């Protein structure tokens, strides 16, 4: 894994010319007293786990480059089960370099995270538990692109992207995906009518099985009836071997809609008829003075779970950022970020509201995804709600490895999470969260697993750079593959940024 980390940092060294750097070393020490270390239904083992986590964060911004990186390594030490002592890495990084002013750009990102091998194995409440259903996974992405103006009436974009997913487990395959994307956008003599031409070519290589290729090209005509409504007609073709050994060519045509009745409300949708049926992407958002609602739905090909590639701050962060930015239109982005982080840390709310973990795959899948989120910001209270439903069906067959699709022809995951955060004083907060994740298999090997958890956390600031928290949790898991268990735990941690 050290070589993987070096590769990740090498990729992210591209934006090394950032003019303003904030480099913050940090260290955390945590204690977890659990009554079920191995998450089993019988012969439960209690243990005290000490976690020591040194790390570093880098925030670099300049006129032509930026880099946001957070890396830590955790040493878990078990009082009773010392043979289980382990190290776990975590990396979340994204950078952009403007290599040639206003023309050539390079995006780079990398993550190291714990990912689930099966949707039906045990879901661990923390990284201190021993869970054989997880594996450390390294992901990287490198994407150079050029953009500019053509003939004074059209904008062009040409992008190449390569990414890789490397789990530290032989049960799942390494994956490399590459893509070429070209786009032309232009106007016409009628100001309400616009056009665009798109071409994309994607190739996915799994260690086990054959390469998968997909090529799409099309023309989109968009007409804006008024400032609120724009409709689009899409005409295209698609050539792919995702579902057969030979390339198949199908229509890729449909329509789109953009509705913006006010600066606070937006509905955007696109649907095309593809080789698997109707593919679509819909997003709706509505913001009120102190709250935000978001809904999205999509049906498309998926190569890996979103948790592997997620380098954003998280859905809770995004929701509160939108609220703060709307209420402070003259505030600089850095000041907004600072205020949002203070809100989340002050109320004990995590930045990421993900409620479905996803799982690693050995082949592409057809994914139908729905996500809902709501965030409410009060003077001393916050309330966040997130819900997700993901249905995945395998595309094609493989030999040599088994996975969840060996048991089922469809896997559905549903989850929700509710977090109430309350600021007790200027330095202390209390949060209560409830969440549930359920995985269902449809087919001859039907499996149904459900994990529900309740978490209570008290957080306080001991100084400008020192924080402490104590918490308690109770988790119940039913069904799945060796996934029946209950677990209760007490936790405490102390962190300091230098």
Short mmCIF file of C-alpha atoms in Angstrom, two decimals:
data_model
loop_
_atom_site.label_atom_id
_atom_site.label_comp_id
_atom_site.label_asym_id
_atom_site.label_seq_id
_atom_site.Cartn_x
_atom_site.Cartn_y
_atom_site.Cartn_z
CA UNK A 1 0.00 0.00 0.00
CA UNK A 2 2.98 2.34 0.49
CA UNK A 3 3.66 2.23 -3.26
CA UNK A 4 0.02 3.00 -3.93
CA UNK A 5 0.17 6.03 -1.65
CA UNK A 6 3.33 7.24 -3.36
CA UNK A 7 1.59 6.92 -6.72
CA UNK A 8 -1.39 8.88 -5.41
CA UNK A 9 0.78 11.72 -4.10
CA UNK A 10 2.75 11.76 -7.36
CA UNK A 11 -0.47 12.22 -9.31
CA UNK A 12 -1.52 15.03 -6.98
CA UNK A 13 1.86 16.77 -7.14
CA UNK A 14 0.73 18.36 -10.39
CA UNK A 15 -0.68 21.50 -8.70
CA UNK A 16 2.66 22.18 -6.97
CA UNK A 17 2.72 25.83 -8.07
CA UNK A 18 -0.12 26.93 -5.80
CA UNK A 19 0.79 30.31 -4.31
CA UNK A 20 -0.87 29.99 -0.89
CA UNK A 21 -0.39 26.85 1.16
CA UNK A 22 -1.92 25.88 4.49
CA UNK A 23 -0.26 22.69 5.76
CA UNK A 24 -1.65 21.32 9.02
CA UNK A 25 -0.22 18.23 10.75
CA UNK A 26 -2.62 16.62 13.21
CA UNK A 27 -2.91 13.68 15.54
CA UNK A 28 -5.79 11.86 17.16
CA UNK A 29 -6.06 9.23 19.90
CA UNK A 30 -9.23 7.19 20.29
CA UNK A 31 -10.59 4.49 22.57
CA UNK A 32 -13.36 2.04 21.71
CA UNK A 33 -14.82 -0.37 24.26
CA UNK A 34 -16.91 -2.87 22.30
CA UNK A 35 -18.81 -5.95 23.40
CA UNK A 36 -18.62 -7.60 19.95
CA UNK A 37 -15.28 -7.01 18.26
CA UNK A 38 -15.83 -9.55 15.45
CA UNK A 39 -19.52 -8.71 14.83
CA UNK A 40 -20.71 -12.29 15.36
CA UNK A 41 -23.92 -13.77 16.73
CA UNK A 42 -22.13 -16.36 18.90
CA UNK A 43 -18.94 -16.38 20.99
CA UNK A 44 -18.88 -12.61 21.14
CA UNK A 45 -15.53 -11.06 22.08
CA UNK A 46 -15.23 -7.86 24.10
CA UNK A 47 -12.16 -5.71 23.69
CA UNK A 48 -10.67 -2.27 24.27
CA UNK A 49 -9.25 -0.79 21.07
CA UNK A 50 -6.73 2.06 21.10
CA UNK A 51 -6.46 3.97 17.82
CA UNK A 52 -3.55 6.35 17.17
CA UNK A 53 -4.01 8.48 14.03
CA UNK A 54 -1.34 10.92 12.83
CA UNK A 55 -2.26 12.83 9.69
CA UNK A 56 -1.75 15.89 7.55
CA UNK A 57 -4.02 18.20 5.61
CA UNK A 58 -2.93 20.48 2.76
CA UNK A 59 -4.99 23.29 1.31
CA UNK A 60 -3.20 25.08 -1.53
CA UNK A 61 -4.80 27.77 -3.70
CA UNK A 62 -3.26 29.96 -6.34
CA UNK A 63 -4.08 31.78 -9.52
CA UNK A 64 -3.60 28.70 -11.71
CA UNK A 65 -3.57 25.74 -9.32
CA UNK A 66 -5.28 24.34 -6.26
CA UNK A 67 -4.90 21.23 -4.11
CA UNK A 68 -7.00 19.88 -1.25
CA UNK A 69 -5.52 16.81 0.46
CA UNK A 70 -6.14 14.97 3.68
CA UNK A 71 -4.13 11.88 4.62
CA UNK A 72 -3.99 9.86 7.83
CA UNK A 73 -2.80 6.46 9.00
CA UNK A 74 -4.43 4.71 11.95
CA UNK A 75 -2.73 2.12 14.14
CA UNK A 76 -5.35 0.01 15.90
CA UNK A 77 -4.09 -1.75 19.05
CA UNK A 78 -6.27 -4.43 20.67
CA UNK A 79 -5.96 -5.06 24.41
CA UNK A 80 -7.08 -8.71 24.21
CA UNK A 81 -6.85 -9.74 20.55
CA UNK A 82 -3.34 -8.36 19.91
CA UNK A 83 -2.92 -10.60 16.85
CA UNK A 84 -5.51 -8.37 15.12
CA UNK A 85 -3.42 -5.20 15.46
CA UNK A 86 -3.60 -3.41 12.12
CA UNK A 87 -2.94 -0.20 10.21
CA UNK A 88 -5.49 1.56 8.04
CA UNK A 89 -4.83 4.42 5.65
CA UNK A 90 -7.19 7.18 4.58
CA UNK A 91 -6.65 9.58 1.69
CA UNK A 92 -8.98 12.17 0.18
CA UNK A 93 -7.36 14.45 -2.37
CA UNK A 94 -8.26 16.52 -5.41
CA UNK A 95 -6.27 19.06 -7.41
CA UNK A 96 -6.46 21.14 -10.58
CA UNK A 97 -3.64 22.70 -12.60
CA UNK A 98 -4.05 25.31 -15.34
CA UNK A 99 -0.99 24.20 -17.33
CA UNK A 100 -1.51 26.62 -20.24
CA UNK A 101 -3.45 29.73 -19.34
CA UNK A 102 -7.13 29.49 -20.21
CA UNK A 103 -6.57 26.44 -22.47
CA UNK A 104 -4.90 23.32 -21.02
CA UNK A 105 -6.01 22.00 -17.63
CA UNK A 106 -5.28 18.87 -15.58
CA UNK A 107 -7.59 17.44 -12.90
CA UNK A 108 -6.26 14.78 -10.53
CA UNK A 109 -7.78 12.96 -7.56
CA UNK A 110 -7.08 9.98 -5.33
CA UNK A 111 -8.67 8.17 -2.40
CA UNK A 112 -7.74 5.39 -0.01
CA UNK A 113 -10.76 4.04 1.84
CA UNK A 114 -12.37 0.98 3.37
CA UNK A 115 -14.83 -0.57 0.88
CA UNK A 116 -17.24 -3.49 1.23
CA UNK A 117 -16.71 -6.68 -0.78
CA UNK A 118 -20.30 -7.90 -0.56
CA UNK A 119 -23.61 -6.10 -0.04
CA UNK A 120 -24.73 -9.00 2.20
CA UNK A 121 -21.78 -9.34 4.57
CA UNK A 122 -21.43 -7.61 7.92
CA UNK A 123 -21.62 -3.80 7.94
CA UNK A 124 -19.16 -2.53 10.56
CA UNK A 125 -20.15 0.40 12.80
CA UNK A 126 -16.52 1.59 12.97
CA UNK A 127 -13.06 0.87 11.61
CA UNK A 128 -12.05 -0.47 15.02
CA UNK A 129 -14.19 -3.60 14.54
CA UNK A 130 -12.73 -6.61 12.71
CA UNK A 131 -14.79 -7.05 9.54
CA UNK A 132 -13.61 -9.55 6.91
CA UNK A 133 -16.14 -8.04 4.49
CA UNK A 134 -14.05 -4.87 4.05
CA UNK A 135 -10.85 -4.19 2.16
CA UNK A 136 -8.61 -1.16 1.83
CA UNK A 137 -9.07 0.26 -1.66
CA UNK A 138 -6.93 2.69 -3.61
CA UNK A 139 -8.47 4.84 -6.35
CA UNK A 140 -6.84 7.40 -8.64
CA UNK A 141 -7.98 9.58 -11.52
CA UNK A 142 -5.99 11.75 -13.93
CA UNK A 143 -7.76 13.92 -16.51
CA UNK A 144 -6.07 16.45 -18.82
CA UNK A 145 -8.34 18.54 -21.04
CA UNK A 146 -8.37 21.56 -23.35
CA UNK A 147 -11.17 24.05 -23.86
CA UNK A 148 -11.60 27.20 -25.89
CA UNK A 149 -13.51 29.15 -28.50
CA UNK A 150 -13.85 28.05 -32.13
CA UNK A 151 -14.78 30.41 -35.00
CA UNK A 152 -16.10 32.95 -32.46
CA UNK A 153 -19.46 31.13 -32.31
CA UNK A 154 -18.76 27.76 -30.64
CA UNK A 155 -17.05 26.48 -27.50
CA UNK A 156 -15.05 23.25 -27.62
CA UNK A 157 -13.89 20.74 -24.99
CA UNK A 158 -11.61 17.74 -25.45
CA UNK A 159 -10.90 15.62 -22.36
CA UNK A 160 -9.05 12.37 -21.68
CA UNK A 161 -9.54 10.58 -18.36
CA UNK A 162 -7.92 7.49 -16.89
CA UNK A 163 -8.82 6.03 -13.49
CA UNK A 164 -8.03 2.89 -11.55
CA UNK A 165 -9.52 1.02 -8.60
CA UNK A 166 -7.21 -1.36 -6.72
CA UNK A 167 -8.71 -3.30 -3.77
CA UNK A 168 -6.34 -5.02 -1.36
CA UNK A 169 -8.25 -8.29 -1.76
CA UNK A 170 -8.14 -11.13 -4.24
CA UNK A 171 -11.91 -11.54 -3.95
CA UNK A 172 -12.50 -8.51 -6.19
CA UNK A 173 -10.89 -7.39 -9.41
CA UNK A 174 -8.66 -4.42 -10.14
CA UNK A 175 -10.29 -2.06 -12.63
CA UNK A 176 -8.90 0.49 -15.07
CA UNK A 177 -11.23 2.82 -16.96
CA UNK A 178 -10.27 5.27 -19.69
CA UNK A 179 -12.45 7.73 -21.59
CA UNK A 180 -12.22 10.24 -24.42
CA UNK A 181 -14.81 13.03 -24.43
CA UNK A 182 -15.30 15.69 -27.09
CA UNK A 183 -17.94 18.42 -27.12
CA UNK A 184 -18.90 21.42 -29.28
CA UNK A 185 -21.47 23.98 -28.08
CA UNK A 186 -22.73 26.71 -30.36
CA UNK A 187 -25.35 29.38 -30.95
CA UNK A 188 -27.52 30.09 -33.99
CA UNK A 189 -28.89 33.26 -35.58
CA UNK A 190 -31.94 32.70 -33.36
CA UNK A 191 -30.83 33.56 -29.84
CA UNK A 192 -33.26 31.09 -28.23
CA UNK A 193 -31.89 28.11 -30.22
CA UNK A 194 -28.59 26.46 -29.29
CA UNK A 195 -26.86 23.26 -30.40
CA UNK A 196 -24.20 20.87 -29.12
CA UNK A 197 -22.36 17.83 -30.51
CA UNK A 198 -20.95 15.15 -28.21
CA UNK A 199 -18.69 12.14 -28.66
CA UNK A 200 -17.53 9.81 -25.87
CA UNK A 201 -15.60 6.55 -25.91
CA UNK A 202 -15.20 4.54 -22.69
CA UNK A 203 -13.12 1.41 -22.12
CA UNK A 204 -13.22 -0.58 -18.86
CA UNK A 205 -10.70 -3.31 -18.11
CA UNK A 206 -11.23 -5.78 -15.25
CA UNK A 207 -8.46 -8.20 -14.23
CA UNK A 208 -10.92 -11.04 -14.69
CA UNK A 209 -12.92 -11.19 -17.90
CA UNK A 210 -12.80 -9.19 -21.10
CA UNK A 211 -12.53 -5.48 -21.83
CA UNK A 212 -15.79 -3.55 -22.06
CA UNK A 213 -16.20 -0.70 -24.56
CA UNK A 214 -18.93 1.86 -25.07
CA UNK A 215 -19.03 4.65 -27.68
CA UNK A 216 -21.74 7.32 -27.88
CA UNK A 217 -22.20 10.28 -30.21
CA UNK A 218 -25.05 12.66 -30.76
CA UNK A 219 -26.51 16.07 -31.52
CA UNK A 220 -28.59 18.11 -29.05
CA UNK A 221 -30.84 21.03 -30.03
CA UNK A 222 -32.01 23.26 -27.17
CA UNK A 223 -34.70 25.94 -27.29
CA UNK A 224 -35.36 28.43 -24.49
CA UNK A 225 -38.99 29.54 -24.48
CA UNK A 226 -38.42 32.09 -21.70
CA UNK A 227 -35.96 32.65 -18.83
CA UNK A 228 -37.61 29.83 -16.90
CA UNK A 229 -38.02 26.94 -19.38
CA UNK A 230 -35.65 25.29 -21.86
CA UNK A 231 -36.34 22.04 -23.73
CA UNK A 232 -33.92 19.85 -25.70
CA UNK A 233 -34.15 17.21 -28.41
CA UNK A 234 -31.37 14.60 -28.45
CA UNK A 235 -30.39 12.53 -31.50
CA UNK A 236 -27.63 9.94 -31.14
CA UNK A 237 -26.23 6.45 -31.56
CA UNK A 238 -24.39 4.08 -29.22
CA UNK A 239 -22.06 1.15 -29.96
CA UNK A 240 -21.24 -1.18 -27.08
CA UNK A 241 -20.21 -4.70 -26.07
CA UNK A 242 -21.30 -4.37 -22.44
CA UNK A 243 -23.95 -7.08 -22.76
CA UNK A 244 -22.59 -9.29 -25.57
CA UNK A 245 -19.31 -10.50 -27.01
CA UNK A 246 -19.90 -8.51 -30.20
CA UNK A 247 -20.44 -4.79 -30.63
CA UNK A 248 -24.09 -3.80 -30.89
CA UNK A 249 -25.34 -0.47 -32.22
CA UNK A 250 -28.50 1.18 -30.90
CA UNK A 251 -30.27 4.52 -30.99
CA UNK A 252 -29.40 6.96 -28.20
CA UNK A 253 -32.08 9.60 -28.64
CA UNK A 254 -34.41 11.40 -26.25
CA UNK A 255 -35.24 14.76 -24.71
CA UNK A 256 -34.23 17.15 -21.93
CA UNK A 257 -35.86 19.79 -19.73
CA UNK A 258 -34.48 22.69 -17.67
CA UNK A 259 -36.88 24.63 -15.42
CA UNK A 260 -35.69 27.47 -13.17
CA UNK A 261 -38.77 29.28 -11.84
CA UNK A 262 -36.65 31.20 -9.32
CA UNK A 263 -33.02 31.45 -8.13
CA UNK A 264 -34.01 29.11 -5.27
CA UNK A 265 -35.58 26.32 -7.36
CA UNK A 266 -34.20 24.23 -10.21
CA UNK A 267 -35.37 21.12 -12.08
CA UNK A 268 -33.13 19.52 -14.70
CA UNK A 269 -33.77 16.26 -16.50
CA UNK A 270 -32.52 14.24 -19.45
CA UNK A 271 -33.81 10.93 -20.82
CA UNK A 272 -32.58 8.83 -23.74
CA UNK A 273 -33.47 5.42 -25.13
CA UNK A 274 -30.38 3.21 -24.80
CA UNK A 275 -29.34 -0.44 -25.22
CA UNK A 276 -30.72 -1.32 -21.77
CA UNK A 277 -33.95 0.65 -22.14
CA UNK A 278 -34.61 4.14 -20.81
CA UNK A 279 -31.62 5.93 -19.31
CA UNK A 280 -32.16 9.15 -17.39
CA UNK A 281 -30.72 11.71 -15.03
CA UNK A 282 -33.02 14.00 -13.02
CA UNK A 283 -32.09 16.56 -10.37
CA UNK A 284 -34.40 18.83 -8.36
CA UNK A 285 -33.34 21.34 -5.71
CA UNK A 286 -35.26 23.88 -3.66
CA UNK A 287 -33.72 26.20 -1.12
CA UNK A 288 -35.52 28.15 1.60
CA UNK A 289 -33.92 30.76 3.89
CA UNK A 290 -32.75 28.20 6.47
CA UNK A 291 -33.21 24.85 4.75
CA UNK A 292 -32.43 22.99 1.53
CA UNK A 293 -34.11 20.05 -0.22
CA UNK A 294 -32.47 17.97 -2.96
CA UNK A 295 -33.68 15.00 -4.99
CA UNK A 296 -31.89 13.12 -7.76
CA UNK A 297 -32.65 10.02 -9.82
CA UNK A 298 -30.62 8.27 -12.49
CA UNK A 299 -30.46 5.08 -14.52
CA UNK A 300 -27.08 4.44 -16.13
CA UNK A 301 -24.09 2.11 -16.38
CA UNK A 302 -21.98 1.93 -13.20
CA UNK A 303 -18.39 0.69 -13.08
CA UNK A 304 -17.65 1.13 -9.35
CA UNK A 305 -19.52 2.28 -6.21
CA UNK A 306 -19.65 6.03 -5.57
CA UNK A 307 -17.84 5.64 -2.25
CA UNK A 308 -14.61 4.73 -4.05
CA UNK A 309 -14.57 7.83 -6.23
CA UNK A 310 -16.05 10.37 -3.80
CA UNK A 311 -13.54 13.21 -3.35
CA UNK A 312 -16.13 15.87 -2.49
CA UNK A 313 -16.79 17.28 0.95
CA UNK A 314 -20.07 15.36 1.25
CA UNK A 315 -23.81 15.92 0.89
CA UNK A 316 -24.29 17.51 4.33
CA UNK A 317 -21.46 19.93 3.63
CA UNK A 318 -22.94 20.84 0.23
CA UNK A 319 -26.41 21.47 1.71
CA UNK A 320 -25.19 23.82 4.44
CA UNK A 321 -22.81 25.54 2.02
CA UNK A 322 -25.81 26.40 -0.20
CA UNK A 323 -27.74 27.81 2.78
CA UNK A 324 -24.84 29.93 4.09
CA UNK A 325 -23.90 31.19 0.61
CA UNK A 326 -27.49 32.23 -0.15
CA UNK A 327 -27.82 34.14 3.11
CA UNK A 328 -24.44 35.86 2.67
CA UNK A 329 -24.22 36.83 -1.02
CA UNK A 330 -21.13 39.02 -0.52
CA UNK A 331 -19.14 36.47 1.47
CA UNK A 332 -15.98 35.05 -0.12
CA UNK A 333 -15.86 31.27 -0.77
CA UNK A 334 -13.09 30.77 1.84
CA UNK A 335 -15.21 32.51 4.48
CA UNK A 336 -18.25 30.39 3.54
CA UNK A 337 -16.20 27.19 3.86
CA UNK A 338 -14.96 28.27 7.28
CA UNK A 339 -18.48 29.06 8.48
CA UNK A 340 -19.88 25.75 7.18
CA UNK A 341 -17.11 23.75 8.90
CA UNK A 342 -17.81 25.61 12.14
CA UNK A 343 -21.52 24.74 11.88
CA UNK A 344 -20.89 21.05 11.20
CA UNK A 345 -18.20 20.65 13.86
CA UNK A 346 -20.13 22.77 16.36
CA UNK A 347 -23.27 20.61 16.02
CA UNK A 348 -21.47 17.26 15.74
CA UNK A 349 -22.69 16.63 12.17
CA UNK A 350 -20.47 14.66 9.71
CA UNK A 351 -19.76 16.31 6.35
CA UNK A 352 -20.85 13.22 4.39
CA UNK A 353 -24.42 12.00 4.70
CA UNK A 354 -23.95 8.73 2.77
CA UNK A 355 -26.36 6.06 4.04
CA UNK A 356 -25.67 3.26 1.53
CA UNK A 357 -22.14 1.88 1.49
CA UNK A 358 -22.13 0.22 -1.91
CA UNK A 359 -19.81 -2.68 -2.73
CA UNK A 360 -16.97 -3.55 -5.09
CA UNK A 361 -17.81 -5.26 -8.37
CA UNK A 362 -16.08 -7.52 -10.91
CA UNK A 363 -18.07 -6.22 -13.87
CA UNK A 364 -20.18 -3.24 -14.93
CA UNK A 365 -23.78 -3.02 -13.78
CA UNK A 366 -26.97 -1.20 -14.67
CA UNK A 367 -27.75 1.08 -11.72
CA UNK A 368 -31.05 2.76 -10.92
CA UNK A 369 -30.39 5.31 -8.18
CA UNK A 370 -32.59 7.65 -6.14
CA UNK A 371 -31.34 10.05 -3.46
CA UNK A 372 -33.18 12.52 -1.20
CA UNK A 373 -31.66 14.95 1.30
CA UNK A 374 -32.99 17.70 3.55
CA UNK A 375 -31.03 20.06 5.78
CA UNK A 376 -32.43 22.52 8.34
CA UNK A 377 -30.23 25.13 10.02
CA UNK A 378 -31.44 26.76 13.25
CA UNK A 379 -29.79 29.09 15.74
CA UNK A 380 -28.53 26.20 17.89
CA UNK A 381 -30.01 23.13 16.19
CA UNK A 382 -29.51 21.35 12.88
CA UNK A 383 -31.50 18.52 11.36
CA UNK A 384 -30.34 16.49 8.38
CA UNK A 385 -32.11 13.66 6.60
CA UNK A 386 -30.67 11.48 3.82
CA UNK A 387 -32.25 8.53 2.02
CA UNK A 388 -30.96 6.41 -0.87
CA UNK A 389 -32.21 3.50 -2.97
CA UNK A 390 -29.87 1.75 -5.39
CA UNK A 391 -30.84 -1.13 -7.68
CA UNK A 392 -28.07 -2.84 -9.65
CA UNK A 393 -28.20 -5.55 -12.30
CA UNK A 394 -25.07 -7.19 -13.79
CA UNK A 395 -24.10 -6.50 -17.41
CA UNK A 396 -22.52 -9.51 -19.08
CA UNK A 397 -20.97 -12.61 -17.50
CA UNK A 398 -17.56 -13.36 -15.99
CA UNK A 399 -15.60 -16.49 -15.18
CA UNK A 400 -12.94 -17.11 -12.56
CA UNK A 401 -14.41 -15.00 -9.73
CA UNK A 402 -17.69 -15.00 -7.86
CA UNK A 403 -19.52 -11.96 -6.53
CA UNK A 404 -22.98 -10.91 -5.33
CA UNK A 405 -24.31 -11.34 -8.87
CA UNK A 406 -23.40 -15.03 -8.73
CA UNK A 407 -26.32 -15.37 -6.29
CA UNK A 408 -28.76 -12.81 -7.64
CA UNK A 409 -29.68 -11.08 -10.87
CA UNK A 410 -30.54 -7.87 -9.03
CA UNK A 411 -29.21 -6.30 -5.82
CA UNK A 412 -31.17 -3.53 -4.10
CA UNK A 413 -29.77 -1.37 -1.30
CA UNK A 414 -31.92 1.04 0.69
CA UNK A 415 -30.82 3.30 3.49
CA UNK A 416 -31.72 6.36 5.51
CA UNK A 417 -30.06 8.52 8.13
CA UNK A 418 -31.36 11.21 10.48
CA UNK A 419 -28.99 13.44 12.46
CA UNK A 420 -30.03 15.99 15.08
CA UNK A 421 -27.29 18.31 16.24
CA UNK A 422 -27.57 20.74 19.15
CA UNK A 423 -25.02 23.35 20.22
CA UNK A 424 -24.98 23.25 24.02
CA UNK A 425 -22.52 26.11 24.50
CA UNK A 426 -20.06 27.99 22.36
CA UNK A 427 -17.62 25.11 22.81
CA UNK A 428 -19.78 21.97 23.21
CA UNK A 429 -22.42 20.12 21.19
CA UNK A 430 -24.57 17.01 21.35
CA UNK A 431 -25.74 14.95 18.39
CA UNK A 432 -28.04 11.96 17.99
CA UNK A 433 -28.15 9.96 14.78
CA UNK A 434 -30.24 7.02 13.60
CA UNK A 435 -29.51 5.10 10.42
CA UNK A 436 -30.46 1.93 8.64
CA UNK A 437 -29.16 0.09 5.58
CA UNK A 438 -30.90 -2.85 3.93
CA UNK A 439 -29.63 -5.08 1.11
CA UNK A 440 -31.91 -7.42 -0.83
CA UNK A 441 -31.04 -9.99 -3.50
CA UNK A 442 -33.55 -10.87 -6.18
CA UNK A 443 -33.10 -14.25 -7.82
CA UNK A 444 -32.43 -17.88 -7.00
CA UNK A 445 -30.10 -17.00 -4.09
CA UNK A 446 -32.41 -14.50 -2.36
CA UNK A 447 -30.79 -12.81 0.63
CA UNK A 448 -32.11 -10.02 2.85
CA UNK A 449 -29.89 -8.20 5.35
CA UNK A 450 -30.60 -5.13 7.49
CA UNK A 451 -28.35 -3.12 9.80
CA UNK A 452 -29.76 -0.45 12.14
CA UNK A 453 -27.74 1.80 14.42
CA UNK A 454 -28.23 4.57 17.01
CA UNK A 455 -25.34 6.89 17.90
CA UNK A 456 -25.02 9.53 20.63
CA UNK A 457 -22.03 11.89 20.58
CA UNK A 458 -20.88 14.71 22.87
CA UNK A 459 -18.19 16.99 21.40
CA UNK A 460 -16.29 19.80 23.07
CA UNK A 461 -13.42 22.12 22.23
CA UNK A 462 -10.52 22.14 24.70
CA UNK A 463 -8.63 24.84 22.85
CA UNK A 464 -8.33 26.58 19.47
CA UNK A 465 -6.82 23.44 17.91
CA UNK A 466 -7.84 20.69 20.34
CA UNK A 467 -11.15 18.79 20.35
CA UNK A 468 -12.51 15.87 22.35
CA UNK A 469 -15.61 13.71 22.15
CA UNK A 470 -17.28 10.82 23.94
CA UNK A 471 -20.02 8.66 22.48
CA UNK A 472 -22.14 5.56 22.71
CA UNK A 473 -23.73 3.36 20.05
CA UNK A 474 -25.95 0.32 19.66
CA UNK A 475 -26.17 -1.62 16.38
CA UNK A 476 -28.46 -4.48 15.33
CA UNK A 477 -27.84 -6.51 12.17
CA UNK A 478 -30.21 -9.18 10.80
CA UNK A 479 -29.84 -11.62 7.90
CA UNK A 480 -27.24 -11.56 5.17
CA UNK A 481 -24.22 -13.86 4.90
CA UNK A 482 -22.83 -14.38 8.44
CA UNK A 483 -24.15 -10.90 9.27
CA UNK A 484 -26.41 -11.52 12.31
CA UNK A 485 -25.09 -9.58 15.29
CA UNK A 486 -25.72 -6.93 17.91
CA UNK A 487 -23.02 -4.60 19.18
CA UNK A 488 -22.79 -1.91 21.83
CA UNK A 489 -19.80 0.32 22.33
CA UNK A 490 -18.48 3.34 24.20
CA UNK A 491 -16.04 5.63 22.42
CA UNK A 492 -13.78 8.57 23.29
CA UNK A 493 -11.24 10.52 21.27
CA UNK A 494 -8.90 13.48 21.51
CA UNK A 495 -7.51 15.32 18.47
CA UNK A 496 -5.05 18.17 18.04
CA UNK A 497 -4.02 20.16 14.96
CA UNK A 498 -0.56 21.71 15.04
#
